[in-house]
Every structure is written in structure tokens, then in C-alpha cells.
Short mmCIF file of C-alpha atoms in Angstrom, two decimals:
data_model
loop_
_atom_site.label_atom_id
_atom_site.label_comp_id
_atom_site.label_asym_id
_atom_site.label_seq_id
_atom_site.Cartn_x
_atom_site.Cartn_y
_atom_site.Cartn_z
CA GLN A 127 46.78 -52.74 104.58
CA SER A 128 50.69 -52.96 104.78
CA ALA A 129 53.13 -55.15 103.03
CA LEU A 130 54.38 -58.34 104.59
CA THR A 131 57.66 -58.60 105.66
CA GLN A 132 60.36 -60.08 104.33
CA PRO A 133 64.21 -60.14 105.02
CA ALA A 134 66.07 -57.79 102.54
CA SER A 135 68.29 -60.56 101.67
CA VAL A 136 69.27 -63.94 102.23
CA SER A 137 72.45 -65.69 100.77
CA GLY A 138 73.78 -69.31 100.82
CA SER A 139 76.46 -71.18 98.69
CA PRO A 140 75.79 -73.74 96.11
CA GLY A 141 73.72 -76.54 97.23
CA GLN A 142 72.60 -75.14 100.34
CA SER A 143 69.54 -74.47 101.70
CA ILE A 144 67.66 -71.60 102.60
CA THR A 145 64.58 -70.18 104.10
CA ILE A 146 62.99 -66.84 103.30
CA SER A 147 59.97 -65.98 106.00
CA CYS A 148 57.29 -63.59 104.78
CA THR A 149 55.51 -62.20 107.95
CA GLY A 150 51.92 -60.69 107.99
CA THR A 151 49.07 -60.59 110.58
CA SER A 152 46.00 -62.04 111.36
CA SER A 153 44.30 -60.11 108.57
CA ASP A 154 46.28 -62.01 105.80
CA VAL A 155 48.86 -64.82 106.38
CA GLY A 156 47.28 -66.12 109.98
CA THR A 157 43.56 -66.34 108.56
CA TYR A 158 44.04 -67.53 105.04
CA ASN A 159 46.68 -70.32 103.87
CA LEU A 160 46.82 -68.89 100.43
CA VAL A 161 49.92 -67.58 100.29
CA SER A 162 51.43 -67.30 96.48
CA TRP A 163 55.80 -66.98 95.81
CA TYR A 164 57.50 -65.33 92.92
CA GLN A 165 60.90 -65.39 91.44
CA HIS A 166 62.12 -62.44 89.70
CA HIS A 167 64.65 -61.75 88.11
CA PRO A 168 65.37 -58.07 87.30
CA GLY A 169 63.88 -56.52 83.63
CA LYS A 170 62.82 -60.54 83.36
CA VAL A 171 58.85 -61.75 84.18
CA PRO A 172 58.01 -62.53 88.00
CA LYS A 173 57.44 -66.10 87.85
CA PHE A 174 55.08 -68.46 90.13
CA MET A 175 56.84 -70.86 91.98
CA ILE A 176 53.96 -71.74 95.04
CA TYR A 177 50.67 -71.08 96.03
CA GLU A 178 48.05 -72.02 98.45
CA GLY A 179 51.14 -72.00 101.15
CA SER A 180 52.92 -74.86 99.27
CA LYS A 181 51.58 -76.25 96.15
CA ARG A 182 53.98 -76.00 92.91
CA PRO A 183 52.57 -75.52 89.54
CA SER A 184 53.42 -77.56 86.80
CA GLY A 185 57.14 -77.03 85.92
CA VAL A 186 58.65 -75.74 89.42
CA SER A 187 61.40 -77.09 90.72
CA ASN A 188 60.87 -79.44 93.88
CA ARG A 189 63.69 -77.91 95.22
CA PHE A 190 61.15 -75.18 96.08
CA SER A 191 58.78 -75.08 99.03
CA GLY A 192 56.33 -73.27 100.86
CA SER A 193 54.99 -73.34 104.74
CA LYS A 194 53.43 -71.79 107.17
CA SER A 195 53.22 -71.72 111.03
CA GLY A 196 50.65 -68.78 111.89
CA ASN A 197 51.06 -65.49 110.79
CA THR A 198 54.74 -66.72 109.14
CA ALA A 199 54.88 -67.94 105.77
CA SER A 200 57.97 -69.59 104.61
CA LEU A 201 59.66 -70.52 101.03
CA THR A 202 62.59 -72.78 101.16
CA ILE A 203 65.28 -72.76 98.55
CA SER A 204 67.03 -76.55 98.85
CA GLY A 205 70.29 -77.31 96.72
CA LEU A 206 70.39 -73.91 95.56
CA GLN A 207 71.93 -73.15 92.40
CA ALA A 208 73.55 -70.11 90.75
CA GLU A 209 70.10 -69.84 88.70
CA ASP A 210 68.15 -69.25 92.00
CA GLU A 211 69.68 -65.84 92.18
CA ALA A 212 66.87 -63.61 92.24
CA ASP A 213 64.30 -61.35 93.93
CA TYR A 214 61.41 -63.49 95.66
CA TYR A 215 57.91 -61.86 96.69
CA CYS A 216 55.33 -63.48 99.07
CA CYS A 217 51.82 -62.25 98.25
CA SER A 218 49.21 -63.44 100.64
CA TYR A 219 45.22 -63.18 100.03
CA ALA A 220 43.76 -60.56 102.27
CA GLY A 221 39.86 -61.20 102.03
CA SER A 222 37.41 -59.75 99.53
CA SER A 223 38.11 -56.37 99.84
CA ILE A 224 42.10 -55.90 99.81
CA PRO A 225 42.29 -59.08 97.33
CA TYR A 226 46.28 -59.55 97.60
CA VAL A 227 48.91 -58.03 99.50
CA PHE A 228 52.84 -58.57 98.58
CA GLY A 229 55.80 -58.85 100.59
CA THR A 230 58.70 -56.65 100.87
CA GLY A 231 60.92 -58.78 98.78
CA THR A 232 64.13 -60.56 99.26
CA LYS A 233 67.08 -60.86 97.41
CA VAL A 234 68.69 -64.02 97.46
CA THR A 235 72.18 -64.23 96.61
CA VAL A 236 74.24 -67.04 95.69
CA LEU A 237 77.77 -66.93 96.81
CA GLU B 23 51.64 -70.44 73.87
CA VAL B 24 49.79 -68.55 76.55
CA GLN B 25 50.88 -64.84 77.30
CA LEU B 26 50.22 -61.21 77.88
CA VAL B 27 51.59 -58.86 76.49
CA GLU B 28 51.43 -54.85 77.82
CA SER B 29 51.72 -51.77 75.65
CA GLY B 30 50.99 -47.90 76.41
CA GLY B 31 54.00 -47.35 78.93
CA GLY B 32 55.60 -43.69 78.30
CA LEU B 33 56.83 -40.28 79.63
CA VAL B 34 53.78 -38.12 81.13
CA GLN B 35 53.33 -35.15 82.80
CA PRO B 36 52.39 -34.91 86.74
CA GLY B 37 48.82 -34.48 86.67
CA GLY B 38 48.92 -36.33 83.06
CA SER B 39 46.94 -39.32 81.59
CA LEU B 40 47.87 -42.86 79.95
CA ARG B 41 45.92 -45.80 78.95
CA LEU B 42 47.55 -48.99 79.34
CA SER B 43 46.49 -52.33 77.42
CA CYS B 44 47.38 -55.81 78.10
CA ALA B 45 46.75 -58.07 75.18
CA ALA B 46 45.87 -61.85 76.13
CA SER B 47 46.60 -64.91 73.31
CA GLY B 48 46.72 -68.78 74.07
CA PHE B 49 44.28 -68.90 76.60
CA THR B 50 40.11 -68.25 76.91
CA PHE B 51 40.59 -64.36 78.15
CA SER B 52 37.17 -64.48 78.86
CA ASN B 53 37.42 -66.58 81.85
CA TYR B 54 39.84 -65.12 83.55
CA THR B 55 40.06 -62.76 86.11
CA ILE B 56 42.70 -60.42 85.51
CA HIS B 57 45.43 -58.10 87.83
CA TRP B 58 47.67 -55.10 87.43
CA VAL B 59 50.41 -55.16 89.59
CA ARG B 60 53.27 -52.75 89.48
CA GLN B 61 57.05 -52.05 90.51
CA ALA B 62 58.47 -48.85 91.22
CA PRO B 63 61.79 -48.15 90.65
CA GLY B 64 64.42 -49.69 93.58
CA LYS B 65 60.80 -50.62 94.75
CA GLY B 66 58.51 -53.94 95.36
CA LEU B 67 55.89 -54.74 93.85
CA GLU B 68 52.22 -53.45 94.33
CA TYR B 69 49.04 -54.50 94.05
CA VAL B 70 46.71 -52.26 92.39
CA SER B 71 43.79 -53.19 90.43
CA ALA B 72 41.65 -56.27 89.25
CA ILE B 73 38.76 -56.94 86.74
CA SER B 74 36.67 -60.23 86.99
CA SER B 75 36.20 -62.45 83.96
CA SER B 76 32.82 -60.51 83.14
CA GLY B 77 33.77 -56.73 83.87
CA ASP B 78 31.59 -56.70 86.41
CA SER B 79 33.72 -56.76 89.92
CA THR B 80 36.66 -54.61 90.09
CA TYR B 81 39.25 -53.88 92.74
CA TYR B 82 41.41 -50.84 93.54
CA ALA B 83 44.09 -50.34 96.09
CA ASN B 84 43.72 -47.07 97.94
CA SER B 85 46.72 -45.42 96.13
CA VAL B 86 44.96 -45.27 92.97
CA LYS B 87 41.27 -45.14 93.81
CA GLY B 88 39.76 -42.98 91.87
CA ARG B 89 42.39 -42.19 89.04
CA PHE B 90 42.75 -45.23 87.61
CA THR B 91 39.54 -47.26 86.02
CA ILE B 92 40.38 -51.14 85.03
CA SER B 93 38.11 -52.13 82.00
CA ARG B 94 38.66 -55.37 79.48
CA ASP B 95 36.92 -55.76 75.98
CA ASN B 96 36.85 -59.34 75.81
CA SER B 97 35.67 -59.69 72.43
CA LYS B 98 39.44 -58.20 71.94
CA ASN B 99 40.99 -60.36 74.60
CA THR B 100 42.60 -57.32 75.61
CA LEU B 101 42.59 -55.04 79.19
CA TYR B 102 43.10 -51.43 79.68
CA LEU B 103 43.89 -49.40 82.70
CA GLN B 104 42.85 -45.57 82.13
CA MET B 105 45.04 -43.73 84.54
CA GLY B 106 44.86 -40.13 85.30
CA SER B 107 45.83 -37.37 87.44
CA LEU B 108 49.22 -39.24 87.36
CA ARG B 109 52.00 -38.52 90.05
CA ALA B 110 55.45 -39.40 90.46
CA GLU B 111 55.20 -42.11 92.75
CA ASP B 112 52.86 -43.65 90.18
CA MET B 113 56.09 -44.03 88.16
CA ALA B 114 56.77 -47.62 87.51
CA VAL B 115 56.90 -50.52 85.50
CA TYR B 116 53.13 -52.00 85.30
CA TYR B 117 52.59 -55.87 84.87
CA CYS B 118 49.19 -57.43 83.87
CA ALA B 119 49.08 -60.74 85.49
CA ARG B 120 46.15 -63.51 85.16
CA ALA B 121 44.47 -65.10 87.99
CA ALA B 122 45.70 -68.80 88.93
CA ASP B 123 42.04 -69.26 90.43
CA CYS B 124 40.02 -68.92 87.40
CA ALA B 125 41.55 -72.47 85.63
CA SER B 126 39.41 -74.69 88.12
CA ILE B 127 36.63 -72.17 89.43
CA SER B 128 34.30 -69.58 87.62
CA CYS B 129 35.52 -66.17 87.98
CA TYR B 130 32.61 -64.49 86.24
CA ASP B 131 32.40 -61.87 88.95
CA LEU B 132 35.17 -62.80 91.51
CA VAL B 133 38.26 -60.54 91.89
CA ALA B 134 40.41 -63.16 93.51
CA VAL B 135 39.97 -66.30 95.52
CA GLY B 136 43.49 -66.40 96.71
CA GLY B 137 45.15 -68.79 94.11
CA GLY B 138 47.77 -65.89 92.91
CA MET B 139 48.97 -65.13 89.65
CA ASP B 140 49.98 -67.85 87.04
CA VAL B 141 51.42 -65.97 83.81
CA TRP B 142 52.67 -62.34 83.90
CA GLY B 143 53.29 -60.03 80.97
CA GLN B 144 56.37 -58.63 80.29
CA GLY B 145 55.32 -55.33 81.84
CA THR B 146 55.24 -51.91 80.80
CA THR B 147 56.94 -48.53 81.97
CA VAL B 148 55.38 -45.61 82.99
CA THR B 149 57.60 -42.42 84.01
CA VAL B 150 55.92 -39.51 85.20
CA SER B 151 57.94 -36.28 84.89
CA SER B 152 58.10 -32.78 83.88
#
């Protein structure tokens, strides 16, 4: 199972919106609306941001939203803030034989 | 506070063995599937292994199959990853993470149903070098 494809980097100015794409295949993202997203500040604990494609866990800002179209899932961060600067990973369920596959990761930079 | 704390990482020679532990607190450990995820230096996250809440079902990525063994002791609220025949490419920070699914369904024999991982430990570093 290959890793899901994410852009290596995305940047934006404070207050802007950015979108991170996560492209998989018909074996994972395309079949299951079960993509989760994680925020990872280097050296820190990864944080659970989105699950089942678009749902936010309790405590996660509504500036973070998820969506999916075909084989591509997306994470949008609106009202970009300095604290959003981090690495972001998507992760898709891929069936009982290969439960999860992660994306390649995207470094978000706040200009 | 819901918490996972990994330990057991360190320096090991190629071909050597190491056992990682993941101690859980603040929740009913025996109800939850737990995953292992690793991050090699300068690389992204890689899904490694998982074990159902009962311990009856397990999963291993192809990259570790036959070399790593996942287990758990629900009486001690602790997860283990026995790592053998270690290679340079196993060098990484290893995280244990709780399956979010299990808050709403029985994970007795389920490795995953797609709900993601809601609680992560701080990670333990494995260095493979001679």
C-alpha cells in the first residue's frame, strides 16, 4: 500500500485560508469516507484534528474543516494563525487487511 | 487525564532486539484497540502495527511482519512492541495511539474500522546503529 500523496508544503499569510490535498486511490480514500487528519508540531505529540472526513473532535477549532471528492481528501484551515504552523498528515482507512495508510505529510508555513 | 506514555527506546545494533512499552492511564485500556505508528528521521508517519482490545486480533505492516510482535497486558494497562532483527530503516520515533473507534463500538476483536487515532503518546526513540 503506497502512502497517500500530499503537497510537501503549503503557505499562507495570517487570516488567509489554505487547503491541503490528500490523494489516494479507489482502494482507500475513494472507497471509504474515513480520512483523519493530524497536526504535528515537531517534537510534540500528534493531534487528532478531523475524523470520518469532516468531523471535528471536541476541542478542535472550527477553523479546521475536512472534505472529500473522489480519491482526494482535503483539509482547509481558515483564518490562518501563527500557531497553525506545523506538519499535517492525512490518514485513510484502507480495509481490514491494511487498516490505515498515512499521507506523505505537508509542512504548513505561516508567512 | 487520558494519557499514553511510551518507554523502552534506545540504541541497538543492527540485528538486535528491543521491547517498547506503552503505559495507559485515565481510560479503560481494556476497551481500546491500540496502534503503533513510527516516524523515521526527516520522514512522515508510518503505520506499523495494531492490536484489538482483547489482544486476539493483530496487524503488522509488511515492513515489520515476522520481526515485530505486538502484545498487551490489560491487567497492567500496558501495550508492548517486541522488535527483533532490527535494521537501520527501523530507526524512528515510535508512538502508540488509541483507536478513536472504540469509544462507541466494541473493539474486542477489531483492529480498526476507520475512526482514526484520538490520543497519542509522546513517543520513544529507537536508534539502530553499530
